[in-house]
Amino acid sequence: MPSGRHKSRTLRKVFVKTPGGKTKIHYKKKKPAKAICASCRKPLAGVARERPKKMKNMAKTKKRPERAFGGVLCSACSRKELKKKARSI
Amino acid sequence: MAVIEVGRVCLKIAGRDSNKRCVIVDVLNNNYVLIDGETRRKKCNVKHIEPTSKVIKISKGASHAEVVREFKKLGIEIKEKVKKEKKPEKSLQKQTKKEEKKEEKKKEKEEKKLEDAKKVGKV
């Protein structure tokens, strides 16, 4: 019977086969949801998915692409936005 | 429709230099174009730039200095990127400090051994 702390919903179960042939349960912390684009709500590329503590001391370039609207809009939507801007200049 | 030609001011819409104004310096073929200005001077696919209504007078294959001058007339300042000199000495200094600490510890240990050896010798 799993102990109390393993029943919490932030942990997900991973079934691991040991060399002796038995299967064991490893408990892993769940990752936050994928970052989504602000306009077309598709998952963003180039944005890391880690728990906040790990994200904190991660390199800045790992957390978002180095592009205009990086980490906010996906590449297609950012192109649309910039086209509008170019046409207004 | 704005025509892709030499001197046409465009906005880069994709890539690392996106949202930066550039000017077409040379048309290589119907797909590729040489751009300069706020963006780096590089070959660029026509799909990755969006022409604007402005055109400036520059010669074909103009130098970076000429482009900077023309952009100033448009009121666009181009900041020259100063390359930071790499400082290798910094990392070396750290190592030397660590090594010094290690040596000190070694000396202390040796001294202790000597003292213990003397005590043992006397007793």
PDB file of C-alpha atoms in Angstrom, chain B:
ATOM      1  CA  MET B   1       2.352  46.516 -54.296  1.00  0.00           C
ATOM      2  CA  ALA B   2       5.768  47.399 -52.958  1.00  0.00           C
ATOM      3  CA  VAL B   3       8.406  46.128 -55.362  1.00  0.00           C
ATOM      4  CA  ILE B   4      11.477  44.246 -54.146  1.00  0.00           C
ATOM      5  CA  GLU B   5      14.298  46.424 -55.490  1.00  0.00           C
ATOM      6  CA  VAL B   6      17.624  47.869 -54.444  1.00  0.00           C
ATOM      7  CA  GLY B   7      17.059  50.637 -51.881  1.00  0.00           C
ATOM      8  CA  ARG B   8      13.665  49.382 -50.717  1.00  0.00           C
ATOM      9  CA  VAL B   9      13.400  49.674 -46.930  1.00  0.00           C
ATOM     10  CA  CYS B  10      11.903  46.500 -45.452  1.00  0.00           C
ATOM     11  CA  LEU B  11      11.174  44.986 -42.061  1.00  0.00           C
ATOM     12  CA  LYS B  12      12.695  41.626 -41.197  1.00  0.00           C
ATOM     13  CA  ILE B  13       9.829  39.478 -39.973  1.00  0.00           C
ATOM     14  CA  ALA B  14      11.547  36.185 -39.182  1.00  0.00           C
ATOM     15  CA  GLY B  15      14.652  34.992 -37.479  1.00  0.00           C
ATOM     16  CA  ARG B  16      16.912  36.437 -34.850  1.00  0.00           C
ATOM     17  CA  ASP B  17      16.880  39.907 -36.406  1.00  0.00           C
ATOM     18  CA  SER B  18      13.066  40.055 -36.673  1.00  0.00           C
ATOM     19  CA  ASN B  19      11.362  43.379 -36.008  1.00  0.00           C
ATOM     20  CA  LYS B  20      14.407  45.239 -37.330  1.00  0.00           C
ATOM     21  CA  ARG B  21      14.461  47.615 -40.303  1.00  0.00           C
ATOM     22  CA  CYS B  22      16.757  46.785 -43.191  1.00  0.00           C
ATOM     23  CA  VAL B  23      17.362  47.867 -46.751  1.00  0.00           C
ATOM     24  CA  ILE B  24      17.853  45.722 -49.827  1.00  0.00           C
ATOM     25  CA  VAL B  25      21.416  46.230 -51.003  1.00  0.00           C
ATOM     26  CA  ASP B  26      21.523  43.662 -53.803  1.00  0.00           C
ATOM     27  CA  VAL B  27      19.021  41.299 -55.463  1.00  0.00           C
ATOM     28  CA  LEU B  28      20.796  37.940 -55.896  1.00  0.00           C
ATOM     29  CA  ASN B  29      17.978  35.952 -57.593  1.00  0.00           C
ATOM     30  CA  ASN B  30      14.208  35.812 -57.376  1.00  0.00           C
ATOM     31  CA  ASN B  31      14.432  34.171 -53.975  1.00  0.00           C
ATOM     32  CA  TYR B  32      17.455  35.657 -52.277  1.00  0.00           C
ATOM     33  CA  VAL B  33      18.357  39.252 -51.469  1.00  0.00           C
ATOM     34  CA  LEU B  34      21.296  40.903 -49.692  1.00  0.00           C
ATOM     35  CA  ILE B  35      20.124  43.085 -46.787  1.00  0.00           C
ATOM     36  CA  ASP B  36      21.852  45.530 -44.432  1.00  0.00           C
ATOM     37  CA  GLY B  37      20.875  48.148 -41.864  1.00  0.00           C
ATOM     38  CA  GLU B  38      19.717  47.472 -38.317  1.00  0.00           C
ATOM     39  CA  THR B  39      19.993  43.777 -39.156  1.00  0.00           C
ATOM     40  CA  ARG B  40      23.303  42.090 -39.806  1.00  0.00           C
ATOM     41  CA  ARG B  41      24.556  42.378 -43.388  1.00  0.00           C
ATOM     42  CA  LYS B  42      23.524  39.013 -44.772  1.00  0.00           C
ATOM     43  CA  LYS B  43      21.808  37.068 -47.525  1.00  0.00           C
ATOM     44  CA  CYS B  44      18.106  36.706 -46.762  1.00  0.00           C
ATOM     45  CA  ASN B  45      15.145  34.916 -48.280  1.00  0.00           C
ATOM     46  CA  VAL B  46      12.499  37.223 -49.705  1.00  0.00           C
ATOM     47  CA  LYS B  47       9.826  35.480 -47.629  1.00  0.00           C
ATOM     48  CA  HIS B  48      11.546  36.617 -44.420  1.00  0.00           C
ATOM     49  CA  ILE B  49      11.258  40.325 -45.173  1.00  0.00           C
ATOM     50  CA  GLU B  50       8.211  42.538 -45.692  1.00  0.00           C
ATOM     51  CA  PRO B  51       8.690  45.625 -47.949  1.00  0.00           C
ATOM     52  CA  THR B  52       7.556  48.978 -46.613  1.00  0.00           C
ATOM     53  CA  SER B  53       6.492  52.058 -48.603  1.00  0.00           C
ATOM     54  CA  LYS B  54       9.860  53.835 -48.186  1.00  0.00           C
ATOM     55  CA  VAL B  55      12.688  53.733 -50.736  1.00  0.00           C
ATOM     56  CA  ILE B  56      16.159  55.223 -50.222  1.00  0.00           C
ATOM     57  CA  LYS B  57      18.811  56.100 -52.849  1.00  0.00           C
ATOM     58  CA  ILE B  58      21.787  53.751 -52.438  1.00  0.00           C
ATOM     59  CA  SER B  59      24.008  52.191 -55.084  1.00  0.00           C
ATOM     60  CA  LYS B  60      23.819  48.466 -55.755  1.00  0.00           C
ATOM     61  CA  GLY B  61      26.081  46.584 -53.320  1.00  0.00           C
ATOM     62  CA  ALA B  62      26.480  49.686 -51.128  1.00  0.00           C
ATOM     63  CA  SER B  63      28.843  49.540 -48.161  1.00  0.00           C
ATOM     64  CA  HIS B  64      27.652  49.435 -44.560  1.00  0.00           C
ATOM     65  CA  ALA B  65      28.826  53.024 -43.966  1.00  0.00           C
ATOM     66  CA  GLU B  66      26.673  54.290 -46.839  1.00  0.00           C
ATOM     67  CA  VAL B  67      23.634  52.443 -45.504  1.00  0.00           C
ATOM     68  CA  VAL B  68      24.192  53.905 -42.022  1.00  0.00           C
ATOM     69  CA  ARG B  69      24.338  57.428 -43.503  1.00  0.00           C
ATOM     70  CA  GLU B  70      21.143  56.934 -45.493  1.00  0.00           C
ATOM     71  CA  PHE B  71      19.333  55.468 -42.508  1.00  0.00           C
ATOM     72  CA  LYS B  72      20.324  58.513 -40.435  1.00  0.00           C
ATOM     73  CA  LYS B  73      18.518  60.698 -42.973  1.00  0.00           C
ATOM     74  CA  LEU B  74      15.447  58.571 -42.358  1.00  0.00           C
ATOM     75  CA  GLY B  75      15.949  59.163 -38.656  1.00  0.00           C
ATOM     76  CA  ILE B  76      16.930  55.596 -37.852  1.00  0.00           C
ATOM     77  CA  GLU B  77      19.957  55.398 -35.578  1.00  0.00           C
ATOM     78  CA  ILE B  78      22.139  52.281 -36.032  1.00  0.00           C
ATOM     79  CA  LYS B  79      24.198  51.504 -32.945  1.00  0.00           C
ATOM     80  CA  GLU B  80      27.579  49.940 -33.708  1.00  0.00           C
ATOM     81  CA  LYS B  81      27.956  46.714 -31.709  1.00  0.00           C
ATOM     82  CA  VAL B  82      31.207  46.832 -29.682  1.00  0.00           C
ATOM     83  CA  LYS B  83      32.721  43.319 -29.375  1.00  0.00           C
ATOM     84  CA  LYS B  84      33.529  42.567 -25.703  1.00  0.00           C
ATOM     85  CA  GLU B  85      37.161  41.436 -25.276  1.00  0.00           C
ATOM     86  CA  LYS B  86      37.292  38.000 -23.670  1.00  0.00           C
ATOM     87  CA  LYS B  87      38.948  38.088 -20.230  1.00  0.00           C
ATOM     88  CA  PRO B  88      40.771  34.728 -19.835  1.00  0.00           C
ATOM     89  CA  GLU B  89      42.687  35.950 -16.736  1.00  0.00           C
ATOM     90  CA  LYS B  90      39.523  35.996 -14.612  1.00  0.00           C
ATOM     91  CA  SER B  91      39.077  32.235 -14.666  1.00  0.00           C
ATOM     92  CA  LEU B  92      42.796  31.719 -13.996  1.00  0.00           C
ATOM     93  CA  GLN B  93      42.667  33.944 -10.882  1.00  0.00           C
ATOM     94  CA  LYS B  94      39.956  31.736  -9.365  1.00  0.00           C
ATOM     95  CA  GLN B  95      42.022  28.603  -9.869  1.00  0.00           C
ATOM     96  CA  THR B  96      45.119  30.102  -8.262  1.00  0.00           C
ATOM     97  CA  LYS B  97      43.087  30.965  -5.110  1.00  0.00           C
ATOM     98  CA  LYS B  98      41.774  27.402  -4.865  1.00  0.00           C
ATOM     99  CA  GLU B  99      45.261  25.954  -5.312  1.00  0.00           C
ATOM    100  CA  GLU B 100      46.630  28.236  -2.585  1.00  0.00           C
ATOM    101  CA  LYS B 101      43.988  26.990  -0.140  1.00  0.00           C
ATOM    102  CA  LYS B 102      44.819  23.375  -0.968  1.00  0.00           C
ATOM    103  CA  GLU B 103      48.521  23.927  -0.406  1.00  0.00           C
ATOM    104  CA  GLU B 104      47.859  25.584   2.952  1.00  0.00           C
ATOM    105  CA  LYS B 105      45.797  22.591   4.064  1.00  0.00           C
ATOM    106  CA  LYS B 106      48.567  20.214   3.001  1.00  0.00           C
ATOM    107  CA  LYS B 107      51.151  22.175   4.956  1.00  0.00           C
ATOM    108  CA  GLU B 108      48.976  22.115   8.064  1.00  0.00           C
ATOM    109  CA  LYS B 109      48.571  18.341   7.786  1.00  0.00           C
ATOM    110  CA  GLU B 110      52.305  17.815   7.389  1.00  0.00           C
ATOM    111  CA  GLU B 111      53.021  20.024  10.388  1.00  0.00           C
ATOM    112  CA  LYS B 112      50.518  18.050  12.473  1.00  0.00           C
ATOM    113  CA  LYS B 113      52.192  14.786  11.450  1.00  0.00           C
ATOM    114  CA  LEU B 114      55.605  16.170  12.421  1.00  0.00           C
ATOM    115  CA  GLU B 115      54.324  17.277  15.828  1.00  0.00           C
ATOM    116  CA  ASP B 116      52.598  13.945  16.447  1.00  0.00           C
ATOM    117  CA  ALA B 117      55.789  12.146  15.388  1.00  0.00           C
ATOM    118  CA  LYS B 118      57.815  14.227  17.880  1.00  0.00           C
ATOM    119  CA  LYS B 119      55.332  13.540  20.695  1.00  0.00           C
ATOM    120  CA  VAL B 120      55.433   9.837  19.959  1.00  0.00           C
ATOM    121  CA  GLY B 121      59.207   9.982  19.827  1.00  0.00           C
ATOM    122  CA  LYS B 122      59.462  11.639  23.291  1.00  0.00           C
ATOM    123  CA  VAL B 123      56.988   9.343  25.047  1.00  0.00           C
TER     124      VAL B 123
END
